[in-house]
């Protein structure tokens, strides 16, 4: 009888909306307010029907104001509000619940478990009573939610094993809780209830999406201070539970964008707030992930691949137009690197077209003969004077950098359909970064290049490197450059070139973790200094001064005014380390990096750069080093061959058995780069064509088309021999 009375208090749910989780719906999906239509005559439950289909859980006067946590209000403001209700005492533990569950599974008698679920999810008070470690303790800190996470995990893991009527009862209880008309500001117990409810695994099914959407909307409507608490509580979830929350939200957004059948969900016009609400809650989880050290998940785990198929330029224009309308570009963490690359490329193409059109208009207005070369950035270089010719060409044609790039090697017959451009980048980068040239220092311990602090006589060369990187992004070319990750942080500091030329650029906030990626041995030594328990001043005998060797001469630099006279002590060692890192990675190379920064942004100046993470800039510039030849085998196209021909079978047997070094040479032979583009092997458009010549010939390639032409070799041994020779000696287009 108690069970029946409890169920009578719950708002009714249409059977079609909750039966067969994940099986779709046969009838129009009701909005959450529909669940209360039959309850309007029941004054006992006082459901707020006047809110209609929108139904946020707050009264009108509260919804129109900024809400604050009661703990953030001054003491005099708290007086009008009644004290928090006393939470009911609940003594069941995770172990006791587990025992009840095991008995139910064995006997088929679910009464104990059903009673627990019915009571626990009836209200926010009951949720706190069940899951708080101490029922009446406040737990008003960001560090501790006060929730027994282990108990929550057991209860939610068991929920999907229970009979359908229990699962429906839980959803009814959640609806009942969300539809209550709350008086006054939220309390920490309300936040705890949201924290618990959002972990419910039932939201993986479209039949629960109306309830899930309203829960997300209420979380989004919380004050910034309260969301701050939730963010820190999310940070303390286990990686598995945290990932489940992220995946559930991503699935919700994808399904709302592309429902399996039109009847699965209500019309988008009636629930346009679903996706913004889910995305903003996902932003809380992304912030929690960023605050964690190390991050709980990789930043790529927040990508929603479904967004690769929407009108992303429409989203970009909405965002770039400073509109108040929601756009995914407001939350760039959810956009994959492939989408961001597409935005940059299309934005670049529009700028290219604009520049080319202006050149044509100028020619026509002067009644001059129109030359189609005006549409391109034409670079003519000699191989023997590659660097100086390239620098001269780019300096003279700085106003044309946003045109489509086309390269000609003087004295060679190659027509640039993309392959010559790739080779120009490859050879130029190889020469610039050679240790003999001195612009960059190669650090063996970190396997990366860094700016030489003493190479300041010709800053235009550093600007050339930045320009090359910008042109590579602009023209979708991957460069073989090995900068540490902090370089790309500096490149986005700030992401838009400041109007005031006196504003410092590239001065990123960097720490020991960043130095570790450049000079790991030095970073380790500074870390030991910070942890040293003895007398720092006596044992290390350091001052706020650093020494650097420049062309055989040791020079000293003060980290602060009169630094040579200030000893490093236990009290000031953190300041010393911070200033040391800042000097090495920022101040000592400021002029060189500033020239590099302006060179890059001179080509790539775009609001789209604000969407990028430093790691994503690196992938756009360099491509990915992750080779997956099996994926390439699946994506390859054939011309004159089919996948079952002897030559093709031998080709893949040989290539898949190659060491990584030879696989990279093969990729470079076919495409002009040994890097994988953003989006993976599928974006290479790789082709193998048959060439009807003698099998004495070596394979040839057309790098502008990412194409290998294979003679019809009949044996694996012959193919391996000829292919190895070809890919190991591939450079140049004709003879001078």
XYZ file of C-alpha atoms in Angstrom:
736
model
C 0.000 0.000 0.000
C 2.856 2.341 0.763
C 4.237 1.700 -2.703
C 0.876 2.538 -4.256
C 0.535 5.733 -2.260
C 4.052 6.752 -3.302
C 3.278 6.193 -6.944
C 0.086 8.219 -6.714
C 2.140 11.275 -5.851
C 4.211 11.036 -9.026
C 3.210 12.764 -12.266
C 2.065 10.306 -14.925
C 4.324 9.416 -17.853
C 2.992 8.393 -21.224
C 3.772 4.736 -21.789
C 5.186 5.360 -25.236
C 7.840 7.662 -23.851
C 9.434 5.267 -21.400
C 8.925 1.727 -22.605
C 11.714 -0.068 -24.395
C 14.622 2.269 -23.731
C 16.569 2.939 -26.902
C 13.877 1.437 -29.199
C 12.562 4.738 -30.492
C 8.989 6.058 -30.282
C 5.841 5.367 -32.180
C 3.959 8.466 -31.031
C 4.906 12.162 -30.938
C 7.321 12.694 -28.076
C 5.794 14.790 -25.263
C 7.680 17.700 -23.751
C 8.252 17.631 -20.007
C 5.301 19.906 -19.323
C 3.035 17.289 -20.864
C 3.759 15.020 -17.939
C 1.958 17.470 -15.646
C -1.201 18.025 -17.707
C -3.215 15.509 -15.715
C -1.888 16.835 -12.419
C -3.214 20.400 -12.627
C -6.253 19.514 -10.492
C -4.089 17.992 -7.734
C -3.250 20.893 -5.425
C -1.122 18.673 -3.235
C 1.666 18.576 -5.790
C 1.337 22.244 -6.864
C 2.910 21.779 -10.291
C 3.620 25.051 -12.011
C 1.614 24.566 -15.214
C 1.585 28.256 -16.102
C 5.131 27.950 -17.475
C 3.848 26.075 -20.550
C 6.153 24.166 -22.807
C 9.302 25.985 -21.672
C 9.023 24.895 -18.028
C 12.261 25.867 -16.344
C 11.940 24.836 -12.703
C 11.974 28.317 -11.235
C 9.199 30.772 -10.517
C 9.018 33.751 -12.894
C 10.491 36.298 -10.510
C 13.467 34.101 -9.702
C 14.122 33.167 -13.337
C 14.404 36.810 -14.341
C 17.182 37.495 -11.854
C 20.765 36.365 -11.555
C 20.792 33.597 -8.979
C 23.493 33.305 -6.365
C 24.403 30.551 -3.992
C 23.080 31.341 -0.552
C 26.592 31.008 0.798
C 27.734 33.956 -1.327
C 25.093 36.359 0.051
C 25.796 38.794 2.903
C 24.472 37.771 6.298
C 21.656 40.338 6.326
C 20.357 39.012 3.004
C 20.039 35.505 4.365
C 17.594 36.440 7.103
C 14.339 36.365 5.060
C 14.970 32.809 3.886
C 13.924 29.899 6.046
C 16.633 27.592 7.286
C 17.481 24.545 5.204
C 15.127 21.630 5.839
C 16.424 18.816 7.963
C 17.478 15.952 5.727
C 15.823 12.608 6.540
C 18.109 10.022 8.054
C 18.905 7.136 5.725
C 21.152 4.398 6.985
C 21.498 2.067 3.968
C 25.079 1.587 2.789
C 26.484 0.588 -0.586
C 27.190 -2.880 0.756
C 23.640 -3.317 2.095
C 22.185 -2.143 -1.206
C 24.427 -4.582 -3.077
C 23.188 -7.409 -0.846
C 19.549 -6.398 -1.511
C 20.271 -6.397 -5.240
C 21.886 -9.841 -5.170
C 18.885 -11.267 -3.273
C 16.511 -9.711 -5.801
C 18.427 -11.108 -8.747
C 18.409 -14.565 -7.151
C 14.786 -14.636 -5.950
C 13.020 -12.330 -8.392
C 11.540 -10.398 -5.439
C 12.405 -6.727 -6.060
C 10.433 -5.147 -3.221
C 13.436 -3.935 -1.188
C 15.232 -2.530 -4.222
C 12.032 -0.989 -5.593
C 11.362 0.774 -2.299
C 14.882 2.199 -2.254
C 14.626 3.614 -5.777
C 11.096 4.958 -5.256
C 12.078 6.806 -2.115
C 15.545 7.992 -3.145
C 14.558 9.660 -6.424
C 11.359 11.222 -5.112
C 13.009 14.572 -4.309
C 16.278 16.424 -3.938
C 16.024 15.996 -0.162
C 15.841 12.230 -0.472
C 18.765 12.169 -2.898
C 20.911 13.994 -0.382
C 19.685 11.763 2.414
C 20.688 8.663 0.499
C 24.051 9.698 -0.875
C 25.592 12.285 1.452
C 28.286 10.810 3.646
C 26.902 12.768 6.612
C 23.228 13.636 6.278
C 23.218 17.112 7.895
C 26.804 18.208 7.209
C 27.006 21.271 4.912
C 30.057 20.307 2.753
C 30.181 23.837 1.326
C 33.571 23.572 -0.409
C 34.595 23.035 -4.010
C 37.036 20.348 -2.918
C 34.463 17.950 -1.459
C 30.899 17.458 -2.658
C 30.134 15.390 0.440
C 28.697 12.668 -1.779
C 29.448 8.957 -1.416
C 30.571 8.408 -5.009
C 31.018 4.680 -4.554
C 27.386 4.333 -3.447
C 26.158 6.389 -6.432
C 28.130 4.193 -8.817
C 26.680 1.010 -7.326
C 23.102 2.345 -7.476
C 23.372 3.581 -11.075
C 25.229 0.497 -12.300
C 22.450 -1.645 -10.818
C 19.625 0.496 -12.196
C 19.826 -0.855 -15.736
C 19.602 -4.417 -14.368
C 16.294 -3.770 -12.621
C 12.799 -4.448 -14.071
C 11.292 -1.826 -16.355
C 8.767 -0.656 -13.753
C 11.578 0.321 -11.381
C 13.395 2.201 -14.141
C 10.165 4.051 -14.975
C 9.694 4.882 -11.305
C 13.138 6.469 -11.149
C 12.331 8.631 -14.161
C 8.992 9.623 -12.613
C 10.792 10.616 -9.447
C 13.280 12.739 -11.403
C 10.434 14.469 -13.225
C 8.719 15.144 -9.916
C 11.920 16.674 -8.524
C 12.661 18.827 -11.576
C 9.111 20.210 -11.761
C 8.990 21.482 -8.204
C 8.628 25.244 -7.846
C 11.655 26.183 -5.771
C 11.507 29.172 -3.455
C 14.598 31.350 -3.087
C 18.145 30.656 -4.248
C 19.699 27.261 -4.723
C 21.439 25.549 -1.873
C 24.454 23.268 -1.982
C 22.090 20.324 -1.483
C 20.368 21.309 -4.738
C 23.759 21.303 -6.457
C 24.464 17.876 -5.035
C 21.161 16.629 -6.442
C 22.056 17.913 -9.919
C 25.516 16.365 -9.573
C 23.884 13.005 -8.774
C 21.112 13.122 -11.376
C 23.361 14.048 -14.294
C 25.257 10.762 -13.758
C 22.135 8.669 -14.404
C 22.934 6.171 -17.219
C 19.302 6.128 -18.403
C 19.930 9.281 -20.446
C 21.671 7.187 -23.085
C 18.242 6.419 -24.600
C 16.244 8.837 -26.741
C 13.111 7.943 -24.775
C 14.563 9.874 -21.817
C 15.882 12.865 -23.752
C 13.059 15.232 -22.747
C 13.883 14.671 -19.079
C 17.621 14.900 -19.736
C 17.197 18.164 -21.641
C 15.322 19.793 -18.760
C 17.928 18.614 -16.274
C 20.679 20.147 -18.424
C 18.703 23.354 -18.778
C 18.372 23.716 -15.024
C 22.114 23.150 -14.561
C 22.843 25.826 -17.165
C 20.471 28.249 -15.397
C 22.512 28.065 -12.188
C 24.577 31.043 -11.142
C 28.212 31.181 -12.176
C 29.268 30.597 -8.568
C 27.193 27.410 -8.341
C 28.473 26.132 -11.693
C 31.973 26.701 -10.337
C 31.207 24.215 -7.566
C 29.856 21.642 -10.021
C 32.910 22.036 -12.249
C 35.262 21.192 -9.371
C 33.085 18.271 -8.266
C 33.149 16.894 -11.828
C 36.933 17.100 -11.713
C 36.967 14.557 -8.863
C 35.023 11.884 -10.720
C 36.887 8.772 -11.805
C 38.174 8.928 -15.408
C 35.654 6.257 -16.416
C 32.644 8.096 -14.975
C 33.895 11.419 -16.307
C 34.243 9.968 -19.800
C 30.733 8.505 -19.609
C 29.309 11.983 -18.883
C 31.197 13.472 -21.839
C 30.165 10.696 -24.243
C 26.528 10.908 -23.136
C 26.405 14.634 -23.830
C 28.120 14.242 -27.197
C 25.651 11.489 -28.130
C 22.737 13.697 -27.051
C 23.954 16.556 -29.270
C 24.597 14.256 -32.252
C 21.212 12.555 -31.942
C 19.406 15.880 -31.641
C 21.189 17.093 -34.800
C 20.676 13.867 -36.750
C 17.852 11.738 -35.244
C 17.597 8.198 -36.582
C 13.966 8.782 -37.552
C 11.978 12.038 -37.561
C 9.589 10.794 -34.874
C 12.316 9.952 -32.371
C 12.396 13.478 -30.965
C 10.132 16.532 -30.888
C 10.531 19.089 -33.709
C 13.703 21.155 -33.419
C 11.596 24.323 -33.478
C 10.045 23.342 -30.136
C 13.294 22.448 -28.407
C 15.908 24.760 -29.896
C 17.408 25.136 -26.417
C 18.378 21.458 -26.134
C 21.707 21.673 -27.951
C 22.834 24.974 -26.353
C 22.061 23.558 -22.896
C 23.970 20.324 -23.535
C 26.926 22.192 -25.044
C 27.178 24.534 -22.063
C 27.154 21.629 -19.603
C 29.823 19.982 -21.755
C 31.788 23.230 -21.414
C 31.739 22.757 -17.612
C 33.231 19.300 -18.059
C 35.824 20.644 -20.500
C 36.802 23.317 -17.964
C 37.066 20.647 -15.271
C 39.270 18.595 -17.579
C 41.538 21.584 -18.281
C 41.915 22.309 -14.570
C 43.058 18.761 -13.868
C 46.760 18.030 -13.989
C 47.223 15.913 -15.956
C 43.914 16.262 -17.832
C 41.411 13.464 -17.217
C 40.779 13.032 -20.948
C 42.575 14.036 -24.116
C 41.231 17.240 -25.655
C 40.278 15.155 -28.701
C 37.750 13.218 -26.575
C 35.581 16.357 -26.574
C 35.398 16.467 -30.383
C 31.956 15.791 -31.844
C 32.534 14.230 -35.253
C 28.865 14.738 -36.162
C 29.646 18.452 -36.466
C 31.860 17.648 -39.473
C 28.588 17.357 -41.415
C 26.837 20.618 -40.512
C 27.039 24.027 -42.182
C 30.155 24.980 -40.265
C 30.747 28.198 -42.222
C 27.232 29.284 -41.274
C 28.209 28.671 -37.638
C 31.435 30.617 -38.176
C 29.632 33.588 -39.742
C 27.124 33.636 -36.880
C 29.959 33.662 -34.342
C 32.175 36.077 -36.254
C 29.294 38.493 -36.680
C 29.148 39.050 -32.908
C 25.608 37.722 -32.865
C 23.961 36.713 -29.599
C 22.691 33.616 -31.363
C 24.176 30.290 -30.267
C 27.042 28.964 -32.376
C 29.278 25.929 -31.901
C 32.209 28.261 -32.605
C 31.581 29.769 -29.162
C 32.685 26.379 -27.816
C 35.645 25.443 -30.056
C 36.637 22.477 -27.879
C 33.756 20.519 -29.455
C 34.970 21.112 -33.040
C 37.471 18.639 -34.467
C 40.767 19.763 -35.961
C 39.390 18.766 -39.368
C 36.467 21.186 -38.967
C 38.764 23.995 -37.823
C 41.040 23.327 -40.769
C 38.019 23.542 -43.090
C 37.041 26.900 -41.541
C 40.570 28.284 -41.969
C 40.820 26.985 -45.548
C 37.473 28.404 -46.617
C 38.221 31.678 -44.888
C 41.602 31.662 -46.663
C 39.987 30.889 -50.027
C 37.610 33.799 -49.617
C 40.555 36.089 -48.847
C 42.502 34.662 -51.822
C 39.560 35.298 -54.159
C 39.166 38.825 -52.813
C 42.853 39.640 -53.328
C 42.888 38.120 -56.836
C 39.696 39.948 -57.809
C 41.148 43.248 -56.656
C 44.274 42.660 -58.783
C 42.130 42.002 -61.849
C 39.987 45.081 -61.225
C 43.111 47.243 -60.921
C 44.461 45.912 -64.237
C 41.167 46.433 -66.063
C 40.693 49.932 -64.644
C 44.140 50.875 -66.010
C 43.303 49.250 -69.375
C 46.260 46.948 -69.012
C 46.520 43.450 -70.435
C 45.144 40.900 -67.989
C 47.645 38.174 -67.114
C 46.259 35.083 -65.345
C 49.458 34.977 -63.304
C 47.880 37.795 -61.306
C 45.731 35.164 -59.631
C 48.766 33.446 -58.069
C 51.646 34.106 -55.731
C 54.360 33.115 -58.206
C 57.680 32.128 -56.649
C 60.695 31.544 -58.950
C 63.792 30.134 -57.254
C 67.098 28.501 -58.131
C 67.990 25.350 -56.267
C 71.528 26.633 -55.732
C 70.248 29.899 -54.202
C 67.086 28.550 -52.651
C 67.064 30.510 -49.391
C 68.125 33.910 -50.726
C 65.813 33.668 -53.746
C 62.858 32.663 -51.561
C 63.511 35.504 -49.136
C 63.742 38.026 -51.974
C 60.575 36.751 -53.660
C 58.480 36.776 -50.499
C 59.789 40.199 -49.477
C 58.941 41.735 -52.874
C 55.524 40.093 -53.036
C 54.373 40.623 -49.469
C 51.086 42.136 -50.677
C 50.329 38.927 -52.628
C 50.860 36.350 -49.870
C 47.158 35.517 -49.693
C 47.001 34.397 -53.307
C 47.269 30.746 -54.300
C 50.940 29.706 -54.185
C 52.696 28.472 -57.328
C 56.413 27.591 -57.408
C 58.823 27.314 -60.331
C 62.367 25.964 -60.090
C 64.480 27.850 -62.639
C 65.794 25.554 -65.378
C 63.351 22.711 -64.628
C 60.423 21.527 -66.706
C 58.035 20.788 -63.836
C 54.624 22.473 -63.975
C 53.380 23.175 -60.454
C 50.115 21.331 -59.829
C 50.971 21.069 -56.147
C 54.027 18.832 -56.153
C 56.607 21.578 -56.769
C 55.094 23.635 -53.976
C 55.451 20.710 -51.599
C 59.085 20.189 -52.594
C 59.898 23.896 -52.228
C 58.615 23.833 -48.667
C 60.508 20.630 -47.899
C 63.875 21.816 -49.227
C 63.574 25.293 -47.754
C 62.701 24.029 -44.291
C 65.543 21.513 -44.451
C 68.038 24.284 -45.226
C 66.735 26.805 -42.694
C 66.773 24.324 -39.838
C 70.211 22.890 -40.605
C 72.435 23.365 -37.566
C 75.194 24.934 -39.705
C 72.905 27.799 -40.610
C 72.563 28.822 -36.970
C 69.031 30.221 -36.849
C 67.799 27.345 -34.724
C 69.463 25.082 -32.218
C 68.687 21.378 -32.322
C 68.282 19.970 -28.814
C 69.021 16.253 -28.826
C 67.553 15.615 -25.380
C 64.098 16.798 -26.520
C 64.491 16.111 -30.286
C 63.250 19.571 -31.213
C 64.491 22.892 -32.574
C 64.591 26.121 -30.601
C 65.400 29.724 -31.485
C 69.064 30.715 -31.202
C 69.253 33.614 -28.781
C 72.371 35.056 -30.447
C 71.156 35.021 -34.079
C 69.803 38.597 -34.197
C 71.616 40.149 -37.154
C 68.906 39.357 -39.726
C 65.416 39.138 -38.263
C 63.902 38.957 -41.756
C 64.973 35.320 -41.894
C 62.919 34.530 -38.787
C 60.027 36.380 -40.388
C 60.510 34.172 -43.457
C 60.096 31.035 -41.318
C 56.880 32.430 -39.859
C 55.684 33.299 -43.354
C 56.468 29.773 -44.540
C 54.418 28.302 -41.696
C 51.537 30.629 -42.527
C 51.726 29.748 -46.228
C 51.761 26.043 -45.321
C 48.526 26.370 -43.331
C 47.049 28.641 -45.998
C 47.877 26.168 -48.786
C 47.282 22.939 -46.797
C 50.915 21.791 -46.851
C 52.409 19.798 -43.949
C 55.925 20.909 -42.920
C 58.676 18.800 -41.409
C 59.254 21.169 -38.476
C 60.030 20.068 -34.917
C 59.148 22.884 -32.535
C 58.186 22.102 -28.919
C 54.515 22.591 -27.920
C 55.248 25.863 -26.074
C 56.180 27.444 -29.436
C 52.560 27.133 -30.540
C 51.341 28.576 -27.233
C 53.523 31.595 -27.943
C 52.267 31.765 -31.519
C 48.703 32.186 -30.192
C 49.673 34.862 -27.640
C 47.639 36.731 -28.677
C 45.735 34.848 -31.436
C 44.965 38.149 -33.183
C 47.744 40.643 -33.957
C 47.338 43.655 -31.597
C 46.601 47.028 -33.172
C 49.221 48.721 -30.998
C 52.636 47.732 -32.346
C 54.161 48.359 -28.915
C 52.108 45.533 -27.408
C 54.384 42.538 -26.686
C 53.655 39.400 -28.699
C 54.600 35.789 -28.039
C 55.066 36.376 -24.297
C 53.084 33.339 -23.132
C 52.765 32.333 -19.500
C 55.039 29.299 -19.340
C 56.272 27.065 -16.538
C 58.516 24.126 -15.734
C 56.262 21.751 -17.680
C 56.925 23.803 -20.813
C 60.663 23.960 -20.162
C 60.608 20.175 -19.699
C 59.582 19.833 -23.355
C 62.518 21.977 -24.497
C 65.358 21.415 -22.009
C 64.382 18.434 -19.852
C 67.687 18.218 -17.961
C 67.586 21.869 -16.930
C 63.900 21.561 -15.984
C 64.764 18.574 -13.790
C 67.501 20.562 -12.050
C 65.176 23.502 -11.344
C 62.550 21.098 -10.037
C 65.095 19.650 -7.616
C 65.926 23.179 -6.474
C 62.272 23.746 -5.617
C 62.095 20.482 -3.653
C 65.427 20.830 -1.851
C 65.110 20.528 1.929
C 68.571 21.826 2.895
C 70.062 25.314 2.960
C 69.407 26.586 -0.574
C 71.570 29.691 -0.286
C 74.622 27.923 1.116
C 74.432 24.726 -0.914
C 73.516 26.102 -4.355
C 75.192 29.498 -4.135
C 72.981 31.012 -6.842
C 72.002 34.583 -7.605
C 69.251 36.042 -9.803
C 71.580 35.859 -12.769
C 71.922 33.405 -15.675
C 74.823 32.650 -18.014
C 74.602 31.723 -21.688
C 77.272 30.750 -24.192
C 76.938 32.612 -27.476
C 79.420 31.761 -30.225
C 82.027 30.645 -27.709
C 81.555 33.647 -25.418
C 79.801 33.278 -22.047
C 77.473 36.182 -21.299
C 75.594 36.963 -18.081
C 72.047 38.329 -17.764
C 70.231 39.579 -14.684
C 66.791 38.097 -14.081
C 65.813 41.250 -12.154
C 67.417 44.573 -11.304
C 70.766 44.023 -9.526
C 70.144 40.300 -9.801
C 73.834 39.478 -9.450
C 73.655 40.749 -5.847
C 70.457 38.887 -4.839
C 71.038 35.350 -3.501
C 68.529 32.581 -4.215
C 67.020 31.346 -0.941
C 64.301 28.964 0.136
C 61.916 31.927 0.324
C 62.539 33.341 -3.162
C 63.452 30.203 -5.164
C 59.986 29.978 -6.788
C 60.425 33.502 -8.113
C 63.907 32.581 -9.365
C 62.600 29.532 -11.253
C 59.703 31.503 -12.735
C 62.019 34.296 -13.924
C 64.536 31.778 -15.263
C 61.896 29.964 -17.349
C 60.476 33.263 -18.578
C 63.951 34.435 -19.590
C 64.810 31.256 -21.505
C 61.505 30.790 -23.320
C 60.379 34.410 -23.727
C 62.754 37.292 -23.084
C 66.040 35.894 -24.438
C 64.493 35.225 -27.864
C 61.911 38.017 -27.959
C 63.125 39.781 -31.139
C 63.531 36.537 -33.065
C 60.149 35.188 -32.036
C 58.346 38.503 -32.622
C 59.613 38.495 -36.236
C 58.509 34.852 -36.552
C 55.078 35.727 -35.032
C 54.451 38.615 -37.442
C 55.538 36.482 -40.390
C 53.000 33.789 -39.527
C 50.133 36.148 -38.770
C 50.935 38.241 -41.840
C 49.624 35.308 -43.879
C 47.183 33.624 -41.504
C 45.519 36.661 -39.942
C 42.017 35.309 -39.336
C 39.456 35.214 -36.582
C 39.467 31.442 -37.078
C 42.809 31.240 -35.220
C 40.901 32.010 -32.033
C 39.242 28.597 -32.368
C 42.523 26.700 -32.210
C 44.404 25.096 -29.369
C 48.235 25.180 -29.570
C 48.226 21.418 -30.241
C 45.871 21.941 -33.158
C 48.073 24.644 -34.683
C 50.941 22.157 -34.573
C 48.862 19.529 -36.389
C 47.786 22.063 -39.030
C 51.383 23.150 -39.620
C 53.144 19.790 -39.389
C 50.477 17.169 -39.903
C 50.425 14.070 -37.746
C 53.251 11.591 -37.285
C 50.839 8.725 -36.641
C 51.156 6.464 -39.684
C 48.414 3.905 -40.217
C 49.193 1.993 -43.381
C 46.250 -0.354 -42.832
C 43.955 2.672 -42.935
C 45.712 3.852 -46.106
C 45.188 0.405 -47.665
C 41.445 0.696 -47.005
C 41.202 4.190 -48.506
C 43.425 3.784 -51.601
C 41.969 4.147 -55.089
C 43.125 2.050 -58.047
C 43.451 2.905 -61.728
C 44.220 0.039 -64.085
C 44.561 -2.339 -61.159
C 42.164 -3.900 -58.677
C 42.917 -4.925 -55.121
C 43.244 -8.618 -56.025
C 45.907 -8.204 -58.724
C 49.266 -9.831 -58.022
C 51.156 -6.521 -58.178
C 48.804 -4.880 -55.670
C 48.899 -7.817 -53.259
C 52.707 -7.801 -53.397
C 52.755 -4.017 -52.925
C 50.808 -4.117 -49.660
C 52.698 -7.143 -48.352
C 55.928 -5.211 -48.856
C 54.678 -1.852 -47.542
C 53.028 -3.256 -44.413
C 56.285 -5.093 -43.595
C 58.433 -1.974 -44.130
C 59.985 -0.337 -41.052
C 58.428 3.031 -40.150
C 61.346 4.899 -41.720
C 60.674 3.382 -45.142
C 56.922 3.867 -44.755
C 57.589 7.571 -44.228
C 59.800 7.634 -47.326
C 57.012 5.995 -49.311
C 54.558 8.631 -48.109
C 57.009 11.369 -49.045
C 57.655 9.764 -52.440
C 53.944 9.721 -53.247
C 52.735 12.962 -51.652
C 55.766 15.203 -51.131
C 55.417 15.000 -47.331
C 55.991 12.274 -44.764
C 53.225 13.597 -42.526
C 49.578 12.563 -42.310
C 47.143 15.439 -42.923
C 44.468 16.516 -40.481
C 41.635 14.013 -40.667
C 43.861 10.978 -41.238
C 44.774 8.835 -44.216
C 41.323 9.210 -45.766
C 42.198 12.834 -46.597
C 45.233 11.871 -48.692
C 43.183 10.776 -51.740
C 45.956 8.253 -52.351
C 45.977 6.509 -55.755
C 47.908 3.593 -57.272
C 47.878 3.499 -61.074
C 49.112 0.954 -63.586
C 51.799 2.060 -66.015
C 52.308 -0.238 -69.034
C 56.080 -0.213 -69.267
C 58.815 -2.788 -68.791
C 59.220 -4.170 -65.293
C 62.810 -2.929 -65.493
C 61.406 0.525 -64.744
C 61.231 1.920 -61.231
C 57.891 3.116 -59.825
C 57.208 6.802 -60.480
C 54.981 9.260 -58.654
C 52.894 12.383 -59.225
C 53.074 14.171 -55.881
C 50.590 16.816 -56.981
C 47.977 14.041 -57.241
C 49.277 11.814 -54.397
C 49.712 9.084 -56.997
C 52.124 6.147 -57.443
C 52.465 4.547 -60.868
C 53.522 0.882 -60.683
C 54.772 -1.272 -63.561
C 53.143 -4.740 -63.499
C 55.722 -6.458 -61.284
C 55.082 -10.193 -60.919
C 56.992 -11.031 -57.747
C 57.203 -9.667 -54.257
C 61.013 -9.641 -54.322
C 61.183 -7.622 -57.540
C 58.613 -5.086 -56.338
C 60.362 -4.610 -52.995
C 63.742 -4.031 -54.681
C 62.444 -1.501 -57.222
C 60.174 0.320 -54.743
C 62.957 0.673 -52.157
C 65.303 2.206 -54.740
C 62.605 4.642 -55.922
C 61.512 5.913 -52.523
C 65.095 6.253 -51.282
C 66.169 8.450 -54.196
C 63.194 10.719 -54.780
C 63.938 14.410 -55.204
C 63.870 16.905 -58.051
C 61.795 17.580 -61.146
C 64.019 17.171 -64.181
C 67.590 18.332 -64.696
C 69.095 21.805 -64.743
